[in-house]
Amino acid sequence: MTTTRQGLTPTAAQRLETFIRWGPSGLLAFGTVMSAATASSLMSTTEVYAAGVLLIAVIALQLWWSRTGPRRGPSASVHYWARTAAAFVLTWLNPFFAIYAMIGYFDAQKLLPPRWVKSGLLVTAVTMAGSQSGGLPPTSSAQWIAFGGLFAVNAGLGVFFGHLDEKEAEETAAKAATIAELERANARLEQALTENAGLQAQLLVQAREAGVNDERRRLAAEIHDTIAQGLTGIIAQLQVVTATDAPDTAREHLARAQALARHSLGEARRSVHNLTPVDLAHDVLPDALKKTVAEWGLRHGVRAEFTVTGTAEPLHDEIQATLLRIAQEALTNAARHAGATRVGVTLSYMGDEVTLDIRDDGRGFDPAVPRQRTESGGFGLDGMRARAERLTGSVDIESEAGQGTAVSARVPLVRHD
């Protein structure tokens, strides 16, 4: 029976085309040989001559068909029906010519329009049944019965396999449509990916610009806090110098003012170069905080204590720098606004986070009251919060008029690599 017409691999499809092109000629040659061998017993002289004349016409038809190759359309239908009719007549003259008629089973769907395929298969089934039942026309009741049964078998098989081919062709067409739709979907997906890549590039540019702006704000806050803290200390020292008549005391505070100026200048330079605070250049955070608190207390004449709780661990440089800056800013605020007599700083290691508490017994303030920024004001509390939030931390302020102030910074404990 016919095999798959569509959906075959290119090699199989080429083989089918070759068979449809040259197969009829081969079957005609084999049928002719078998008919010639049996002509003396199955054919009369007239039938031999008639078969010879018709055979010449059929050979010419096959030569034309073989040279032009398989085609579609009206010429293919004409070739199929002409060949089928010739095969029927030749089989009538000698049943062995049915070998040639057999080709009608294989190329009916290839050469005929869909509505004529079953007709072509049934005509081929008539020829094959006539040959298999002993030749055409049947000459006895038994031969007619045999012809009828064989025709039913041939026609049934032809229609059955034709139906399978038709369904297979429909499935192949559906697969082709699905593949085409997938190709269109892939094309749309590629276009979407291209657009997405463009958007990602745009987002990267925007993120980079946002990062630059954030870094500029951070750097501005860093430099401002550093200079503000230094100038505050220098002013305090100069005030002492102005108020005292003792040369030794004046020289001591002037030396501190100069040291503060150098320290602030160095810190500002380090901030510009994005370096860690100078206090952390040689010390870890607890030691740097201890020195800072002690120097601050000595500089402002305030009792200042530093305490460490928990197990001290090496912290990431950014964590250390942030906590140190927050402590310096809080101490500066205490010196400028609190009027405190006692300040306590506590660094606590608490498992997955580290906290820094700065408490004073100064005049306090109402945190709920918005504070107006003045020329002498700085980033202050907002700057401390910004520093902590940049590390996904937080800063809480607790204060009350006359009850002092407590600043509590909380950041993740990120260990030093």
Coordinates of C-alpha atoms in Angstrom, one line a residue:
M1 CA 0.0 0.0 0.0
T2 CA 1.0 3.6 -0.2
T3 CA 3.4 5.0 2.3
T4 CA 3.7 8.4 3.9
R5 CA 3.4 11.2 1.4
Q6 CA 4.4 14.1 3.7
G7 CA 6.4 14.5 6.8
L8 CA 9.1 12.1 5.7
T9 CA 12.7 12.8 6.1
P10 CA 14.2 14.4 3.0
T11 CA 16.0 11.1 2.1
A12 CA 12.8 9.0 2.4
A13 CA 10.8 11.6 0.4
Q14 CA 13.4 11.6 -2.3
R15 CA 13.2 7.8 -2.4
L16 CA 9.4 7.9 -2.8
E17 CA 9.7 10.4 -5.6
T18 CA 12.2 8.1 -7.3
F19 CA 10.0 5.1 -6.9
I20 CA 6.9 7.0 -8.4
R21 CA 9.1 8.1 -11.3
W22 CA 10.7 4.9 -12.2
G23 CA 8.6 2.2 -10.4
P24 CA 5.9 2.0 -13.2
S25 CA 8.6 1.4 -15.8
G26 CA 10.2 -1.4 -13.7
L27 CA 6.8 -3.0 -13.0
L28 CA 5.8 -2.8 -16.7
A29 CA 9.1 -4.5 -17.7
F30 CA 8.6 -7.3 -15.2
G31 CA 4.9 -7.7 -16.1
T32 CA 5.8 -7.8 -19.8
V33 CA 8.4 -10.5 -19.2
M34 CA 5.9 -12.6 -17.2
S35 CA 3.2 -12.1 -19.8
A36 CA 5.5 -13.0 -22.7
A37 CA 6.5 -16.2 -20.9
T38 CA 2.8 -17.2 -20.5
A39 CA 1.5 -15.7 -23.8
S40 CA 1.3 -19.1 -25.5
S41 CA -1.0 -20.6 -23.0
L42 CA -3.0 -17.5 -21.9
M43 CA -3.3 -15.3 -25.1
S44 CA -4.5 -15.7 -28.6
T45 CA -2.5 -14.4 -31.5
T46 CA -4.9 -11.5 -31.8
E47 CA -4.5 -10.7 -28.2
V48 CA -0.7 -10.9 -28.5
Y49 CA -0.8 -8.3 -31.3
A50 CA -3.2 -6.1 -29.5
A51 CA -1.1 -6.3 -26.4
G52 CA 2.0 -5.5 -28.5
V53 CA 0.4 -2.4 -30.0
L54 CA -0.9 -1.2 -26.6
L55 CA 2.4 -2.0 -25.0
I56 CA 4.2 0.4 -27.4
A57 CA 1.8 3.2 -26.4
V58 CA 2.3 2.4 -22.7
I59 CA 6.1 2.4 -23.1
A60 CA 5.9 5.8 -24.8
L61 CA 3.7 7.0 -22.0
Q62 CA 6.2 5.7 -19.4
L63 CA 9.2 7.2 -21.2
W64 CA 7.5 10.6 -21.3
W65 CA 6.6 10.3 -17.6
S66 CA 10.0 9.1 -16.5
R67 CA 11.8 11.9 -18.4
T68 CA 9.6 14.6 -17.1
G69 CA 9.4 13.3 -13.6
P70 CA 6.6 13.2 -11.0
R71 CA 4.3 16.2 -11.3
R72 CA 1.1 17.5 -9.8
G73 CA -2.1 18.9 -11.4
P74 CA -4.0 17.8 -14.5
S75 CA -1.1 16.2 -16.3
A76 CA -0.5 13.9 -13.3
S77 CA -4.2 12.9 -13.3
V78 CA -4.2 12.3 -17.1
H79 CA -1.1 10.1 -16.7
Y80 CA -2.7 8.1 -13.8
W81 CA -6.0 7.4 -15.6
A82 CA -4.3 6.6 -19.0
R83 CA -1.9 4.2 -17.3
T84 CA -4.7 2.6 -15.2
A85 CA -6.8 2.1 -18.3
A86 CA -3.9 0.6 -20.3
A87 CA -3.1 -1.6 -17.4
F88 CA -6.7 -2.8 -17.2
V89 CA -6.7 -3.6 -20.9
L90 CA -3.4 -5.4 -20.7
T91 CA -4.5 -7.4 -17.7
W92 CA -7.6 -8.3 -19.6
L93 CA -5.3 -9.7 -22.4
N94 CA -3.0 -11.3 -19.9
P95 CA -3.5 -11.4 -16.1
F96 CA 0.3 -11.1 -15.5
F97 CA 0.1 -7.5 -16.7
A98 CA -1.6 -6.8 -13.3
I99 CA 1.9 -6.5 -12.0
Y100 CA 2.0 -3.2 -13.9
A101 CA -1.4 -2.2 -12.6
M102 CA -0.2 -2.6 -9.0
I103 CA 1.5 0.8 -9.1
G104 CA -2.0 2.4 -8.9
Y105 CA -2.1 1.6 -5.2
F106 CA 1.1 3.5 -4.5
D107 CA 0.7 6.8 -6.3
A108 CA -3.1 7.5 -6.4
Q109 CA -2.9 10.0 -3.6
K110 CA 0.3 11.5 -5.1
L111 CA -1.2 12.1 -8.6
L112 CA -4.9 12.4 -8.2
P113 CA -7.0 15.2 -6.5
P114 CA -8.3 14.0 -3.1
R115 CA -11.9 13.5 -4.4
W116 CA -10.7 11.1 -7.1
V117 CA -8.3 9.0 -5.0
K118 CA -10.9 6.4 -3.9
S119 CA -12.1 6.0 -7.5
G120 CA -8.5 5.4 -8.6
L121 CA -8.0 2.8 -5.9
L122 CA -11.3 1.0 -6.8
V123 CA -10.4 0.8 -10.5
T124 CA -7.0 -0.6 -9.5
A125 CA -8.7 -3.1 -7.2
V126 CA -10.9 -4.2 -10.2
T127 CA -7.8 -4.9 -12.2
M128 CA -6.0 -6.7 -9.4
A129 CA -9.1 -8.8 -8.5
G130 CA -9.6 -9.8 -12.1
S131 CA -6.0 -11.0 -12.3
Q132 CA -6.0 -12.8 -9.0
S133 CA -9.3 -14.6 -9.9
G134 CA -7.9 -16.0 -13.1
G135 CA -8.3 -13.2 -15.6
L136 CA -10.9 -10.9 -17.1
P137 CA -13.7 -11.3 -17.8
P138 CA -14.8 -14.0 -15.3
T139 CA -16.2 -16.9 -17.3
S140 CA -17.9 -19.0 -14.6
S141 CA -19.9 -18.5 -11.5
A142 CA -17.1 -19.7 -9.3
Q143 CA -14.7 -17.2 -11.0
W144 CA -17.3 -14.4 -10.5
I145 CA -17.5 -15.3 -6.8
A146 CA -13.8 -15.3 -6.6
F147 CA -13.6 -12.0 -8.4
G148 CA -16.2 -10.5 -6.1
G149 CA -14.4 -11.6 -2.9
L150 CA -11.0 -10.6 -4.2
F151 CA -12.4 -7.2 -5.3
A152 CA -13.9 -6.7 -1.8
V153 CA -10.5 -7.5 -0.2
N154 CA -8.5 -5.3 -2.6
A155 CA -11.0 -2.4 -2.5
G156 CA -11.2 -2.7 1.3
L157 CA -7.5 -2.7 1.7
G158 CA -7.1 0.2 -0.8
V159 CA -9.7 2.3 0.9
F160 CA -8.4 1.5 4.4
F161 CA -4.9 2.4 3.6
G162 CA -6.0 5.4 1.6
H163 CA -7.9 6.5 4.7
L164 CA -4.9 6.1 6.8
D165 CA -2.8 8.1 4.4
E166 CA -5.5 10.8 4.4
K167 CA -5.5 11.0 8.2
E168 CA -1.7 11.0 8.2
A169 CA -1.7 13.8 5.7
E170 CA -4.1 15.8 7.9
E171 CA -1.9 15.2 11.0
T172 CA 1.2 16.2 9.0
A173 CA -0.6 19.4 7.9
A174 CA -1.6 20.0 11.5
K175 CA 2.0 19.5 12.7
A176 CA 3.3 21.8 9.9
A177 CA 0.8 24.4 11.1
T178 CA 1.9 23.9 14.7
I179 CA 5.5 24.2 13.7
A180 CA 4.8 27.4 11.7
E181 CA 3.0 28.8 14.7
L182 CA 5.9 27.9 17.0
E183 CA 8.3 29.5 14.6
R184 CA 6.2 32.7 14.7
A185 CA 6.1 32.4 18.5
N186 CA 9.9 32.0 18.6
A187 CA 10.3 35.0 16.4
R188 CA 8.1 37.0 18.7
L189 CA 10.0 35.6 21.7
E190 CA 13.3 36.6 20.1
Q191 CA 11.9 40.1 19.5
A192 CA 10.8 40.3 23.1
L193 CA 14.2 39.1 24.4
T194 CA 15.8 41.7 22.2
E195 CA 13.5 44.4 23.7
N196 CA 14.1 43.0 27.2
A197 CA 17.9 43.2 26.7
G198 CA 17.4 46.8 25.7
L199 CA 15.3 47.5 28.7
Q200 CA 17.9 45.8 31.0
A201 CA 20.6 47.9 29.5
Q202 CA 18.5 51.0 30.1
L203 CA 17.9 49.9 33.7
L204 CA 21.6 49.3 34.2
V205 CA 22.3 52.8 33.0
Q206 CA 19.7 54.2 35.3
A207 CA 20.9 52.1 38.2
R208 CA 24.4 53.3 37.6
E209 CA 23.3 56.9 37.5
A210 CA 21.3 56.3 40.7
G211 CA 24.4 54.7 42.3
V212 CA 26.5 57.7 41.3
N213 CA 24.0 60.1 42.8
D214 CA 23.8 58.0 46.0
E215 CA 27.6 57.9 46.2
R216 CA 27.8 61.7 45.7
R217 CA 25.3 62.2 48.6
R218 CA 27.2 59.8 50.8
L219 CA 30.5 61.5 50.0
A220 CA 29.0 64.9 50.7
A221 CA 27.7 63.7 54.0
E222 CA 31.0 62.1 54.9
I223 CA 33.0 65.2 54.2
H224 CA 30.5 67.5 55.9
D225 CA 30.4 65.4 59.1
T226 CA 34.1 65.1 59.2
I227 CA 34.7 68.8 58.8
A228 CA 31.8 69.7 61.1
Q229 CA 33.0 67.4 63.8
G230 CA 36.6 68.8 63.5
L231 CA 35.5 72.4 63.5
T232 CA 33.3 71.9 66.5
G233 CA 36.2 70.5 68.4
I234 CA 38.5 73.3 67.2
I235 CA 36.0 76.0 68.2
A236 CA 35.7 74.4 71.7
Q237 CA 39.5 74.4 72.1
L238 CA 39.8 78.0 70.9
Q239 CA 37.1 79.1 73.3
V240 CA 39.1 77.6 76.1
V241 CA 42.2 79.4 74.9
T242 CA 40.3 82.7 74.7
A243 CA 38.9 82.3 78.2
T244 CA 42.2 81.3 80.0
D245 CA 45.1 83.5 81.1
A246 CA 47.4 80.5 81.7
P247 CA 50.0 80.3 78.9
D248 CA 50.4 76.5 79.4
T249 CA 46.7 75.8 79.2
A250 CA 46.4 78.0 76.1
R251 CA 49.3 76.2 74.4
E252 CA 47.8 72.8 75.3
H253 CA 44.4 73.6 73.8
L254 CA 46.0 75.3 70.8
A255 CA 47.9 72.1 70.2
R256 CA 44.7 70.1 70.4
A257 CA 43.0 72.5 68.0
Q258 CA 45.9 72.0 65.5
A259 CA 45.7 68.3 66.0
L260 CA 42.0 68.4 65.3
A261 CA 42.5 70.4 62.2
R262 CA 45.1 68.0 60.9
H263 CA 42.9 65.0 61.8
S264 CA 39.8 66.5 60.1
L265 CA 41.8 67.4 57.0
G266 CA 43.1 63.8 56.8
E267 CA 39.6 62.4 57.3
A268 CA 38.3 64.6 54.6
R269 CA 41.0 63.4 52.2
R270 CA 40.3 59.8 53.1
S271 CA 36.6 60.3 52.5
V272 CA 37.3 61.7 49.0
H273 CA 39.5 58.6 48.3
N274 CA 36.8 56.4 49.9
L275 CA 39.2 55.1 52.5
T276 CA 38.4 53.9 56.0
P277 CA 38.6 56.5 58.8
V278 CA 42.1 57.1 60.1
D279 CA 41.1 55.9 63.5
L280 CA 40.5 52.4 62.0
A281 CA 43.7 52.4 60.0
H282 CA 45.5 50.6 62.8
D283 CA 42.8 49.7 65.3
V284 CA 39.7 47.6 65.3
L285 CA 36.4 49.1 66.1
P286 CA 36.4 48.6 69.9
D287 CA 39.8 50.1 70.2
A288 CA 39.0 53.0 67.9
L289 CA 35.8 53.8 69.8
K290 CA 37.6 53.6 73.1
K291 CA 40.1 56.2 71.9
T292 CA 37.5 58.4 70.3
V293 CA 35.3 58.4 73.5
A294 CA 38.3 59.1 75.7
E295 CA 39.6 61.9 73.5
W296 CA 36.2 63.4 73.2
G297 CA 35.7 63.4 77.0
L298 CA 39.1 64.9 77.6
R299 CA 38.5 67.6 74.9
H300 CA 35.1 68.6 76.3
G301 CA 35.7 68.0 80.0
V302 CA 32.9 65.5 80.2
R303 CA 33.0 62.1 81.9
A304 CA 32.8 59.6 79.1
E305 CA 32.8 55.8 79.4
F306 CA 33.0 53.1 76.7
T307 CA 31.8 49.6 77.2
V308 CA 31.9 46.4 75.1
T309 CA 29.3 43.6 75.6
G310 CA 29.2 40.2 74.0
T311 CA 32.1 38.6 72.1
A312 CA 34.0 41.0 69.9
E313 CA 34.3 39.8 66.4
P314 CA 36.2 41.2 63.4
L315 CA 33.7 43.3 61.4
H316 CA 33.6 44.3 57.8
D317 CA 35.4 47.6 57.1
E318 CA 32.2 49.3 56.0
I319 CA 30.4 48.2 59.2
Q320 CA 33.3 49.5 61.4
A321 CA 33.5 52.8 59.5
T322 CA 29.7 53.3 59.7
L323 CA 29.5 52.7 63.4
L324 CA 32.5 54.9 64.1
R325 CA 31.0 57.7 62.1
I326 CA 27.7 57.4 63.9
A327 CA 29.5 57.5 67.3
Q328 CA 31.5 60.6 66.3
E329 CA 28.4 62.3 65.0
A330 CA 26.4 61.5 68.2
L331 CA 29.3 62.7 70.4
T332 CA 29.5 65.9 68.4
N333 CA 25.8 66.5 68.8
A334 CA 26.1 65.9 72.5
A335 CA 28.9 68.4 72.8
R336 CA 27.0 71.0 70.8
H337 CA 23.5 70.6 72.1
A338 CA 23.2 68.4 75.1
G339 CA 25.2 70.2 77.8
A340 CA 25.7 66.8 79.3
T341 CA 28.0 66.0 82.2
R342 CA 28.2 62.3 81.5
V343 CA 28.2 60.2 78.3
G344 CA 28.2 56.4 77.9
V345 CA 28.9 54.5 74.7
T346 CA 28.2 50.8 74.5
L347 CA 29.2 48.5 71.6
S348 CA 27.2 45.2 71.8
Y349 CA 27.8 42.1 69.7
M350 CA 24.4 40.3 69.6
G351 CA 24.8 37.2 67.3
D352 CA 23.7 38.3 63.9
E353 CA 23.8 42.1 64.5
V354 CA 25.8 44.6 66.3
T355 CA 24.5 47.7 68.1
L356 CA 26.0 50.9 69.3
D357 CA 24.3 53.0 72.0
I358 CA 25.3 56.6 72.9
R359 CA 23.6 58.0 76.0
D360 CA 24.0 61.3 77.7
D361 CA 22.3 63.0 80.7
G362 CA 21.9 66.3 78.9
R363 CA 19.0 68.5 78.4
G364 CA 17.3 66.3 75.8
F365 CA 14.7 67.2 73.2
D366 CA 11.4 66.1 71.8
P367 CA 12.2 63.8 68.8
A368 CA 8.6 64.4 67.5
V369 CA 9.3 68.1 66.9
P370 CA 10.7 68.7 63.4
R371 CA 14.1 70.3 63.6
Q372 CA 14.9 73.1 61.2
R373 CA 18.2 72.9 59.5
T374 CA 20.5 75.8 60.3
E375 CA 23.7 77.0 58.9
S376 CA 25.5 75.4 61.7
G377 CA 23.5 72.3 61.5
G378 CA 24.6 69.3 59.5
F379 CA 23.4 66.0 58.3
G380 CA 23.2 65.0 62.1
L381 CA 20.5 62.5 62.9
D382 CA 19.4 62.2 59.2
G383 CA 23.0 61.5 58.3
M384 CA 23.3 58.8 61.0
R385 CA 20.1 57.1 59.8
A386 CA 21.3 57.3 56.2
R387 CA 24.5 55.6 57.1
A388 CA 22.8 52.8 58.9
E389 CA 20.1 52.3 56.3
R390 CA 22.8 52.0 53.6
L391 CA 23.8 48.8 55.5
T392 CA 20.1 47.7 56.0
G393 CA 20.4 48.9 59.6
S394 CA 18.5 51.5 61.6
V395 CA 19.0 54.3 64.1
D396 CA 16.5 55.0 66.9
I397 CA 16.4 58.1 69.0
E398 CA 15.0 58.3 72.5
S399 CA 15.0 61.6 74.2
E400 CA 12.9 63.8 76.5
A401 CA 13.4 67.3 77.7
G402 CA 15.5 67.2 80.8
Q403 CA 16.0 63.5 80.6
G404 CA 19.0 63.2 78.2
T405 CA 19.2 61.5 74.9
A406 CA 19.9 57.9 73.8
V407 CA 21.0 57.1 70.2
S408 CA 20.9 53.5 69.3
A409 CA 22.3 52.2 66.0
R410 CA 21.7 48.7 64.8
V411 CA 23.3 47.1 61.8
P412 CA 23.9 43.5 60.6
L413 CA 27.0 41.8 61.9
V414 CA 29.0 41.2 58.8
R415 CA 32.3 39.6 59.5
H416 CA 35.5 40.8 57.9
D417 CA 36.5 38.5 54.9

